[in-house]
Amino acid sequence: MSGLRQLYGKKSNGTASDNLGVDYVIHYKVPANDLVGAEAGFLQLIQALTHVGLATEVRRGDAGSLLIFVKIASKNLLAQQVYRGRLQDWLQGVRTSGPNSDINRTLEDEPVTEAERLRLVYQLIVRPENEGGAGINQASPKWRHVADIFPLHDQAFNQRWIQKWTKKSLLDEADLGHVRDKFGESVAFYFAFLRSYFISLVFPAAFGFAAWMLLGQFSSLYALACGLWSVVFLEYWKKKEVDLAVQWGVRGVSSIQLPRPEFKWDYEAEDMVTGEPVKVYPYLKRLQTQLLQIPFAIACVVVLGGLVVIANSLEIFINQVYDGPGKQYLGFVPTMILVIFTPTFSAVLMKAANALTEKENYNTLDAHKAALIQKQFVLNFMTSYMALFFTGFVYIPFGSILFPFLDFWRRTAQTLTFSEKPLPTQQFRVNPERISSQMFYFTVTAQVVNFATEVIVPYVKHKAFAKAKELQSRDAHAQDHPEEADFLKRVRDECELEVYDVTSDYREMVMQFGYLTLFSVAWPLAGCCFLINNWVELRSDGLKMALSCKRPIPWRSDSIGPWLDAIGFLSWLGSITSASIVFLCRPGTTARMTAWGGLVSILLAEHFYLLAQQVVRFVMNKVESPGLQQERKERFMTKKKLLAENLGQEATAKAAVPGVVAGEKITKEALEEQARQASMQGGHGSCEELFWQRQRGMDETIAVGRKMMGQQAGF
Amino acid sequence: MSGLRQLYGKKSNGTASDNLGVDYVIHYKVPANDLVGAEAGFLQLIQALTHVGLATEVRRGDAGSLLIFVKIASKNLLAQQVYRGRLQDWLQGVRTSGPNSDINRTLEDEPVTEAERLRLVYQLIVRPENEGGAGINQASPKWRHVADIFPLHDQAFNQRWIQKWTKKSLLDEADLGHVRDKFGESVAFYFAFLRSYFISLVFPAAFGFAAWMLLGQFSSLYALACGLWSVVFLEYWKKKEVDLAVQWGVRGVSSIQLPRPEFKWDYEAEDMVTGEPVKVYPYLKRLQTQLLQIPFAIACVVVLGGLVVIANSLEIFINQVYDGPGKQYLGFVPTMILVIFTPTFSAVLMKAANALTEKENYNTLDAHKAALIQKQFVLNFMTSYMALFFTGFVYIPFGSILFPFLDFWRRTAQTLTFSEKPLPTQQFRVNPERISSQMFYFTVTAQVVNFATEVIVPYVKHKAFAKAKELQSRDAHAQDHPEEADFLKRVRDECELEVYDVTSDYREMVMQFGYLTLFSVAWPLAGCCFLINNWVELRSDGLKMALSCKRPIPWRSDSIGPWLDAIGFLSWLGSITSASIVFLCRPGTTARMTAWGGLVSILLAEHFYLLAQQVVRFVMNKVESPGLQQERKERFMTKKKLLAENLGQEATAKAAVPGVVAGEKITKEALEEQARQASMQGGHGSCEELFWQRQRGMDETIAVGRKMMGQQAGF
């Protein structure tokens, strides 16, 4: 039973930072206008939870809500759930070794982590009733009062964790292991990616600094080095990802798809692999909806691209052409346009993306998420990079040629002010520093602002909000049992926190990677800034998760998912943009610039990139990753063990040594047996037997052969 | 024992076309100058064979040789070998289902094909002694007199096979299955590839014909269609290959590497997966040798490329510039140069390739073969396509510009003839038909010639040679037993046949594929010619294998191996060459041709190709290949079966239904048990227990919750 004892982890010391054995808190809304419905729903909820073996306690929440505390009722049930989960994993090919027939030994061999327990309990809560769960599906109207289901933060761990990370200069794999045990593989993969990315940033930071000191902007040597780095990093991460997945025992977990509750199916069919019934939505029907992605992408490009072109050209006009009164105030107009309209348009487009993805009606959560991320990526790509594309590919190379178009703003200004006299203007001159200052904005200013909005603002907001709520509902809380008061206060606090979404953290890092590969040739110090930023990021993301967000449900995953493709795309595109920027923006090239030269440099850069990719892949594939090797070894050993168990040592030994021992005996016996058979069967096949019996046994063959050789020598 | 009976296939009818149960014939040379050595070797050979359980018979061969007939001595030994082989396959992950502990049932479930039996017997003959084989390694000096080890043709089958194929217009998969059962998967994969390629050729033949009629040469529309076709075919074949491998039960077989007997190792190490000792040759040492491939490739390009440039420019000079006496004879000079020097240089380079690959010292046969094929591909690429590259990229677009360089030949001619007076010349005019006539030569003339040299010449040669030999050694054969005479005559015949090499057949088809993707835009009828040619090829290759070659050892393989990469490369290169040819050779473009336009068309074509590849891959991946699905299903079922066997139905059922039944009971019992534990443990953890025992059971929770809701509503 020592296996069971480990399930609940170490015993608490009874303070408020302890979770009192609570697995999940269900935040249950009791709206004043639907009291009857809420009461009926509450009854059903408690019954459903109890029915699947979950113990419940109810306490007052903030105004108009209850807190339902849930824990798995018995150690035996948990053990059963763990066993069942691992068995499923093995059936699906995630685990290499089959389950032991003794449940308790299984748990002793591999203790249950907190993440595994929480994942299993959550699945027990939300899984449909016909699959043995309580069926608490927040999307269904039946459970409309269930506002949230979330686990409680382990405050003692969080404190130790954040303290440790802020003191360490470099995280090691054990640190990731702790994150994995507490928050699940999905979150751990983000931190693992961020760590690998952070470490590998040392290279672009180093040669970026060197390039900045020695070569200046727009150095083709730096572009080359940066492209190579991105290839190596990408291929390295692909290997690392697999390694981690094997190490964490989640390789292949992405093939176990979680069904999406909102999915609407047309008909049922039999699963080709497991033979179980599956719900089907015709592929062609979905494809029709997916084709709407093309107009969506065009809309993104036109709306957001147009906005950037308008704001940037207006800014250039005001700063570099206009020289009249109010210049210092007018300078803010383009920024205002961007600040007001970018979020507005983004929000509208994001809504469209959500609706479109919803309409595409995916049957699994992963597919839905991937489709949504894809659309978000298009949006983010436009908002993040469009201004730089404009500066790098339009303003700097063709500024002098396109200058007359700025006249549009002059005429607009004159129309707006009904003024007939010409605006005071100054001499227009392309300023190549513009791209550097933009890069500085995106790599430094924006990252600092981002840190503030991501960590500090939500924390402060939450604290203020919680204070207000506390004052509001002080009376209710006065009824708390005094020994629980601190704990309940903390739980009510956590109720108000935002849901942690690892996607937005990934997005931030992928977009940063894009600045580096696409544009850092215009400002090589970017690598250094990102290196510093990410040291903080690695900690602040932890801080954010621990302080300003609810503890996430510890989902599993075996990779960083669709972001890998995004990184690959940015890395490839970087080879093209870097070459173009070098060619277009290098000072002094404008005069002797030819389209021919530009195309050749793009062609060369891209093929160099593709070639380097092939070479790096080839070299990396030579070295089998330790994770894969370990997995293959495990599979081999499992089979060998199974073989030994099933067949016994005897059969293995017999199969391993073929005829060395048995051979000599066999030949004579076999021949005699055949002769017997021949005589019994009569004439049929006699020709064959005659042939094989001319020389009876080895010695006769040798003798006959020798004779023949002698005769032949005599020729 | 019915399983054992199937091992030997159907009984013979005793005619000469029957093989008398012979598995292998060992052709043993008895050179007059080493009679003693041959005799000692013979003794060892027979002993070694007998020792591993092989029955032997010896007969006279042609002058100076013996024929040693080998068959596996007993059905039991064969059954053991089959069982051992399948067990190994399962351990290595080739088979999805583990072996049954009963040998005979295994054989009944899946009867042994002739290919499997022959493969196992061959391995028994050649496997090293410490691994349970006879250790007959032809590379070792000990067995220097063993000229060949080969199985005998099944003449009755061959006859039926060829007859059937010549009558059928289209082969089906069952036909491939027969080839697989007789000649092994390695050969069957070639025929499967050829069949798929032949069928898919209908498309380029159709739109090639249409383009020829409607659009003429150098049509960009045709180039587009052809590029798309090559992408679709490539991706289709990748899927098909996996499907076939699963269907034939050989998926993953390429990971079971056959050791190369010539391999020299530096030290031994432990295999990371199986834990067995493996022989190691340091990777870096091999890499040093591999780097020699770069000068080798350069040598190929310079020597063979130079030859083509010399011969082609000379030909152009003679045919299009020179107008003096003897023009009709001089016209043959360039052809003579090519005919004499191309094979000479190729042979030298091929020798270098062989030596280089030998020096690279691979430890497995597959790696050695792949490295050799890679080098051969460079060689073949040069000899096959260089002339067309010269015409398409130098002669047609730049002929008029480069015309002065032809003056070199005039001066050379004058120097050679010591003549001072100018050579009679005519007006030079670029003839765009040159590329078409070259393509006609490569697609029609060369293929016909090839058919003749590949099938007819060896057959006639062999017949004549055999006749001569027969006359020479008639006396020896007079000593044959009369009832064996016909059989022995046939075996002596087969001894003289060439070894069948599937590589050269693959090479031919891959090179043909290259003509289609790289240059067919210059002569769109190529597809039609290849379609007709390959209908014949599919049969003539069968004929060649059956009549002019020894029966091959039935090796397994799970793909067409390195040729897939070659096809992918040619397909990609085709997107570039087609675009360039269209741009450079389209009539009337010479004047307004710009480097800019050429580069844009290449850039567009290549990216269109890469995009199309991504789309086709995406679409094809949506449809899970039936083979993979079947495999996954098998694995799933195997595990399920294992589970049922190991754990019994009870455990499975318990694991599948978690707490639905047990739930309600558990909660109360568990709580009571916990209360007991708490009282025993004393104060420690009391806070937690107090918390969970405020509401005893579901009903209390519901009652308390309702009360709270009522209170809150009162706010």
Short mmCIF file of N, CA, C and O in Angstrom, two decimals, chain B residues 100-148:
data_model
loop_
_atom_site.label_atom_id
_atom_site.label_comp_id
_atom_site.label_asym_id
_atom_site.label_seq_id
_atom_site.Cartn_x
_atom_site.Cartn_y
_atom_site.Cartn_z
N ASN B 100 3.45 -16.68 -32.05
CA ASN B 100 2.71 -17.65 -31.26
C ASN B 100 3.73 -18.60 -30.64
O ASN B 100 4.76 -18.88 -31.24
N SER B 101 3.44 -19.07 -29.45
CA SER B 101 4.44 -19.95 -28.84
C SER B 101 4.50 -21.31 -29.53
O SER B 101 5.47 -22.02 -29.42
N ASP B 102 3.47 -21.62 -30.31
CA ASP B 102 3.47 -22.91 -31.02
C ASP B 102 3.99 -22.70 -32.44
O ASP B 102 3.37 -22.02 -33.26
N ILE B 103 5.14 -23.29 -32.72
CA ILE B 103 5.78 -23.08 -34.02
C ILE B 103 4.85 -23.49 -35.17
O ILE B 103 4.68 -22.78 -36.14
N ASN B 104 4.25 -24.65 -35.03
CA ASN B 104 3.46 -25.16 -36.15
C ASN B 104 2.24 -24.29 -36.43
O ASN B 104 1.88 -24.09 -37.59
N ARG B 105 1.65 -23.73 -35.37
CA ARG B 105 0.49 -22.89 -35.60
C ARG B 105 0.89 -21.62 -36.35
O ARG B 105 0.17 -21.14 -37.21
N THR B 106 2.09 -21.10 -36.01
CA THR B 106 2.60 -19.92 -36.71
C THR B 106 2.66 -20.18 -38.20
O THR B 106 2.26 -19.34 -39.01
N LEU B 107 3.15 -21.35 -38.57
CA LEU B 107 3.31 -21.66 -40.00
C LEU B 107 1.96 -21.87 -40.67
O LEU B 107 1.78 -21.56 -41.84
N GLU B 108 1.03 -22.43 -39.91
CA GLU B 108 -0.30 -22.63 -40.50
C GLU B 108 -0.99 -21.29 -40.75
O GLU B 108 -1.61 -21.08 -41.79
N ASP B 109 -0.85 -20.37 -39.77
CA ASP B 109 -1.50 -19.07 -39.90
C ASP B 109 -0.96 -18.31 -41.10
O ASP B 109 -1.68 -17.60 -41.77
N GLU B 110 0.32 -18.43 -41.33
CA GLU B 110 0.93 -17.67 -42.42
C GLU B 110 1.90 -18.57 -43.14
O GLU B 110 3.04 -18.72 -42.72
N PRO B 111 1.47 -19.21 -44.24
CA PRO B 111 2.34 -20.17 -44.92
C PRO B 111 3.61 -19.50 -45.44
O PRO B 111 3.63 -18.30 -45.68
N VAL B 112 4.64 -20.31 -45.60
CA VAL B 112 5.94 -19.79 -46.04
C VAL B 112 5.94 -19.67 -47.55
O VAL B 112 5.63 -20.62 -48.25
N THR B 113 6.29 -18.49 -48.08
CA THR B 113 6.40 -18.35 -49.53
C THR B 113 7.76 -18.84 -49.97
O THR B 113 8.67 -19.01 -49.16
N GLU B 114 7.88 -19.07 -51.29
CA GLU B 114 9.16 -19.53 -51.80
C GLU B 114 10.25 -18.50 -51.52
O GLU B 114 11.38 -18.85 -51.19
N ALA B 115 9.87 -17.21 -51.64
CA ALA B 115 10.85 -16.16 -51.40
C ALA B 115 11.36 -16.22 -49.97
O ALA B 115 12.57 -16.10 -49.72
N GLU B 116 10.45 -16.41 -49.03
CA GLU B 116 10.87 -16.45 -47.62
C GLU B 116 11.80 -17.64 -47.38
O GLU B 116 12.84 -17.51 -46.74
N ARG B 117 11.43 -18.82 -47.96
CA ARG B 117 12.26 -20.01 -47.74
C ARG B 117 13.65 -19.78 -48.32
O ARG B 117 14.66 -20.03 -47.66
N LEU B 118 13.70 -19.28 -49.55
CA LEU B 118 15.01 -19.10 -50.19
C LEU B 118 15.86 -18.08 -49.44
O LEU B 118 17.07 -18.25 -49.29
N ARG B 119 15.20 -17.01 -48.96
CA ARG B 119 15.95 -15.99 -48.22
C ARG B 119 16.55 -16.59 -46.95
O ARG B 119 17.72 -16.38 -46.63
N LEU B 120 15.75 -17.38 -46.24
CA LEU B 120 16.23 -17.96 -44.98
C LEU B 120 17.35 -18.96 -45.23
O LEU B 120 18.33 -19.00 -44.48
N VAL B 121 17.20 -19.77 -46.31
CA VAL B 121 18.25 -20.74 -46.60
C VAL B 121 19.54 -20.03 -46.99
O VAL B 121 20.63 -20.40 -46.56
N TYR B 122 19.40 -18.95 -47.77
CA TYR B 122 20.59 -18.20 -48.18
C TYR B 122 21.30 -17.62 -46.96
O TYR B 122 22.52 -17.69 -46.84
N GLN B 123 20.48 -17.07 -46.04
CA GLN B 123 21.09 -16.52 -44.83
C GLN B 123 21.76 -17.59 -44.01
O GLN B 123 22.81 -17.36 -43.41
N LEU B 124 21.18 -18.78 -44.01
CA LEU B 124 21.78 -19.91 -43.30
C LEU B 124 23.15 -20.23 -43.91
O LEU B 124 24.10 -20.59 -43.20
N ILE B 125 23.25 -20.11 -45.23
CA ILE B 125 24.52 -20.42 -45.89
C ILE B 125 25.57 -19.35 -45.61
O ILE B 125 26.72 -19.66 -45.31
N VAL B 126 25.18 -18.07 -45.67
CA VAL B 126 26.20 -17.01 -45.61
C VAL B 126 26.43 -16.42 -44.23
O VAL B 126 27.45 -15.78 -44.00
N ARG B 127 25.48 -16.59 -43.31
CA ARG B 127 25.63 -15.97 -41.99
C ARG B 127 26.89 -16.49 -41.30
O ARG B 127 27.22 -17.66 -41.44
N PRO B 128 27.58 -15.63 -40.56
CA PRO B 128 28.81 -16.09 -39.89
C PRO B 128 28.53 -17.26 -38.95
O PRO B 128 27.42 -17.42 -38.45
N GLU B 129 29.58 -18.03 -38.71
CA GLU B 129 29.41 -19.25 -37.91
C GLU B 129 28.95 -18.96 -36.49
O GLU B 129 28.12 -19.68 -35.94
N ASN B 130 29.47 -17.84 -35.90
CA ASN B 130 29.08 -17.55 -34.52
C ASN B 130 27.62 -17.11 -34.41
O ASN B 130 27.08 -17.01 -33.33
N GLU B 131 27.00 -16.82 -35.56
CA GLU B 131 25.58 -16.49 -35.52
C GLU B 131 24.74 -17.66 -36.04
O GLU B 131 23.58 -17.50 -36.40
N GLY B 132 25.34 -18.83 -36.13
CA GLY B 132 24.58 -20.02 -36.46
C GLY B 132 24.48 -20.33 -37.94
O GLY B 132 23.66 -21.14 -38.35
N GLY B 133 25.29 -19.66 -38.78
CA GLY B 133 25.26 -19.97 -40.22
C GLY B 133 26.47 -20.79 -40.62
O GLY B 133 27.30 -21.14 -39.78
N ALA B 134 26.54 -21.08 -41.94
CA ALA B 134 27.68 -21.86 -42.42
C ALA B 134 28.87 -20.95 -42.71
O ALA B 134 29.99 -21.44 -42.91
N GLY B 135 28.64 -19.65 -42.75
CA GLY B 135 29.75 -18.70 -42.92
C GLY B 135 30.40 -18.70 -44.28
O GLY B 135 31.59 -18.41 -44.40
N ILE B 136 29.63 -19.05 -45.33
CA ILE B 136 30.21 -19.07 -46.69
C ILE B 136 30.20 -17.65 -47.23
O ILE B 136 29.24 -17.21 -47.87
N ASN B 137 31.26 -16.92 -46.95
CA ASN B 137 31.38 -15.53 -47.35
C ASN B 137 32.30 -15.43 -48.56
O ASN B 137 33.50 -15.63 -48.44
N GLN B 138 31.74 -15.14 -49.73
CA GLN B 138 32.52 -15.17 -50.95
C GLN B 138 33.69 -14.19 -50.94
O GLN B 138 34.62 -14.31 -51.72
N ALA B 139 33.58 -13.15 -50.08
CA ALA B 139 34.65 -12.15 -50.04
C ALA B 139 35.89 -12.68 -49.33
O ALA B 139 36.98 -12.14 -49.51
N SER B 140 35.72 -13.74 -48.52
CA SER B 140 36.87 -14.21 -47.75
C SER B 140 37.71 -15.15 -48.61
O SER B 140 37.19 -15.91 -49.43
N PRO B 141 39.03 -15.08 -48.45
CA PRO B 141 39.91 -15.91 -49.28
C PRO B 141 39.67 -17.41 -49.07
O PRO B 141 39.94 -18.22 -49.95
N LYS B 142 39.15 -17.74 -47.89
CA LYS B 142 38.89 -19.14 -47.59
C LYS B 142 37.93 -19.75 -48.61
O LYS B 142 38.04 -20.92 -48.96
N TRP B 143 36.97 -18.95 -49.07
CA TRP B 143 35.95 -19.46 -49.99
C TRP B 143 36.15 -18.89 -51.40
O TRP B 143 35.20 -18.67 -52.13
N ARG B 144 37.42 -18.70 -51.79
CA ARG B 144 37.70 -18.07 -53.08
C ARG B 144 37.23 -18.91 -54.26
O ARG B 144 37.04 -18.40 -55.36
N HIS B 145 37.04 -20.21 -54.04
CA HIS B 145 36.61 -21.06 -55.17
C HIS B 145 35.11 -21.06 -55.36
O HIS B 145 34.62 -21.61 -56.34
N VAL B 146 34.38 -20.52 -54.40
CA VAL B 146 32.92 -20.44 -54.57
C VAL B 146 32.62 -19.34 -55.56
O VAL B 146 32.72 -18.15 -55.25
N ALA B 147 32.30 -19.70 -56.80
CA ALA B 147 32.08 -18.71 -57.85
C ALA B 147 30.73 -18.04 -57.67
O ALA B 147 30.58 -16.84 -57.91
N ASP B 148 29.75 -18.78 -57.26
CA ASP B 148 28.41 -18.20 -57.14
C ASP B 148 27.50 -19.10 -56.31
O ASP B 148 27.69 -20.32 -56.27
#
